[in-house]
Amino acid sequence: AGDDVKSPDEGVVRIVATMRSTLGRYMVAGIIDQGAVQRWSLRDARLVSIDGQSEADESFSEVGGADPGDPVPFLITFDDGGMAEHGAWLTMPLLDRGALRDLTLEMPPLGVPRDAREVPGS
């Protein structure tokens, strides 16, 4: 956990945890602010294997919180067939023309600690 994407123009996304459910689903939990919620789509998120050979679309996503000024928790779930266990790329596509690009974050293999460096969208 601990990857941040921070931009005054585009918002803040912080990945808190990645995990595998007992049902075999890959889950990404984090915190997102209102600026980022308005720029990138969690509902259309994609997970692509590190080798680029496999892809899974979002099967469930939820954004919590009621206060529009505070960052809120989010959860994205993928039926990935196990391909993300070795690492993957999480992509959240643009919602509007104001964002510069899709947001792409590297998800490490399960069980590998995330470092605390800042990770820019690519």
Coordinates of C-alpha atoms in Angstrom, one line a residue:
A1 CA 0.0 0.0 0.0
G2 CA 1.0 3.6 -0.2
D3 CA 1.1 4.6 -3.9
D4 CA -0.2 8.2 -4.4
V5 CA -1.1 10.1 -7.5
K6 CA -1.2 13.7 -6.5
S7 CA -1.9 16.6 -8.9
P8 CA -3.6 19.9 -8.0
D9 CA -5.3 19.8 -11.5
E10 CA -6.4 16.1 -11.6
G11 CA -7.0 15.0 -8.0
V12 CA -5.6 12.5 -5.6
V13 CA -5.8 8.7 -5.8
R14 CA -4.1 6.5 -3.1
I15 CA -4.0 2.8 -3.3
V16 CA -4.3 1.3 0.2
A17 CA -4.4 -2.4 -0.5
T18 CA -4.6 -5.1 -3.1
M19 CA -6.0 -8.5 -2.1
R20 CA -7.5 -11.7 -3.4
S21 CA -11.0 -12.7 -2.1
T22 CA -11.9 -16.3 -1.1
L23 CA -14.1 -16.3 -4.3
G24 CA -11.0 -15.7 -6.4
R25 CA -11.6 -12.0 -7.2
Y26 CA -8.8 -9.5 -7.3
M27 CA -9.6 -6.3 -5.3
V28 CA -8.1 -2.9 -5.2
A29 CA -8.9 -0.6 -2.2
G30 CA -8.0 3.0 -1.9
I31 CA -8.9 6.6 -1.3
I32 CA -9.9 9.1 -4.0
D33 CA -10.8 12.7 -3.8
Q34 CA -13.7 14.5 -5.6
G35 CA -11.4 15.9 -8.3
A36 CA -10.2 12.5 -9.3
V37 CA -13.7 11.0 -9.1
Q38 CA -14.8 13.5 -11.7
R39 CA -11.9 12.8 -14.0
W40 CA -11.4 9.0 -14.0
S41 CA -13.9 6.1 -14.2
L42 CA -13.8 3.4 -11.6
R43 CA -16.7 1.6 -13.3
D44 CA -14.7 1.2 -16.5
A45 CA -11.4 0.3 -14.9
R46 CA -9.3 -2.4 -16.5
L47 CA -6.7 -4.7 -15.1
V48 CA -3.9 -5.8 -17.5
S49 CA -1.4 -8.5 -16.7
I50 CA 2.3 -7.3 -16.5
D51 CA 3.1 -9.2 -19.7
G52 CA 0.1 -7.5 -21.5
Q53 CA -1.4 -10.9 -22.5
S54 CA -4.5 -10.9 -20.3
E55 CA -7.0 -8.3 -19.3
A56 CA -10.0 -8.1 -16.9
D57 CA -12.7 -5.5 -16.8
E58 CA -14.2 -4.2 -13.5
S59 CA -16.9 -6.4 -12.2
F60 CA -17.9 -4.3 -9.2
S61 CA -16.9 -0.9 -7.9
E62 CA -18.0 1.3 -5.1
V63 CA -17.2 4.8 -3.9
G64 CA -18.2 5.6 -0.3
G65 CA -18.6 8.8 1.7
A66 CA -21.1 11.6 1.7
D67 CA -19.0 14.7 2.3
P68 CA -18.1 16.2 -1.1
G69 CA -15.0 17.9 0.3
D70 CA -13.2 14.9 1.8
P71 CA -11.4 12.0 0.1
V72 CA -13.5 8.9 0.1
P73 CA -12.8 5.2 0.1
F74 CA -13.2 3.1 -3.0
L75 CA -13.1 -0.6 -3.9
I76 CA -12.8 -2.1 -7.4
T77 CA -13.2 -5.8 -7.9
F78 CA -12.1 -7.8 -11.0
D79 CA -12.7 -11.4 -12.0
D80 CA -9.2 -11.8 -13.3
G81 CA -8.7 -15.5 -13.5
G82 CA -5.6 -15.3 -11.3
M83 CA -3.6 -13.3 -13.8
A84 CA -3.0 -10.4 -11.4
E85 CA -1.3 -12.5 -8.8
H86 CA 2.0 -11.8 -10.5
G87 CA 1.4 -8.1 -10.9
A88 CA -0.7 -6.0 -13.2
W89 CA -1.5 -2.5 -14.5
L90 CA -4.7 -0.9 -13.2
T91 CA -6.1 1.6 -15.7
M92 CA -8.9 4.1 -14.9
P93 CA -10.1 5.7 -18.2
L94 CA -11.0 9.4 -18.6
L95 CA -14.4 10.6 -17.8
D96 CA -13.9 14.1 -19.3
R97 CA -11.7 15.9 -21.7
G98 CA -10.1 17.9 -18.9
A99 CA -7.9 15.1 -17.8
L100 CA -4.6 14.7 -19.6
R101 CA -4.7 10.9 -20.0
D102 CA -6.0 7.7 -18.5
L103 CA -4.7 7.0 -15.1
T104 CA -2.5 3.8 -15.0
L105 CA -1.0 2.4 -11.8
E106 CA 1.3 -0.6 -11.3
M107 CA -0.1 -3.2 -9.0
P108 CA 2.7 -5.4 -7.5
P109 CA 2.4 -9.2 -7.2
L110 CA 0.2 -10.2 -4.3
G111 CA 2.3 -10.5 -1.1
V112 CA 4.9 -8.1 -2.3
P113 CA 5.0 -4.9 -0.3
R114 CA 4.3 -1.6 -2.0
D115 CA 6.9 1.1 -1.5
A116 CA 5.9 4.6 -0.5
R117 CA 7.1 6.4 -3.5
E118 CA 4.9 8.7 -5.5
V119 CA 3.6 7.1 -8.6
P120 CA 2.6 9.3 -11.5
G121 CA -0.2 8.3 -13.9
S122 CA 1.2 7.1 -17.2

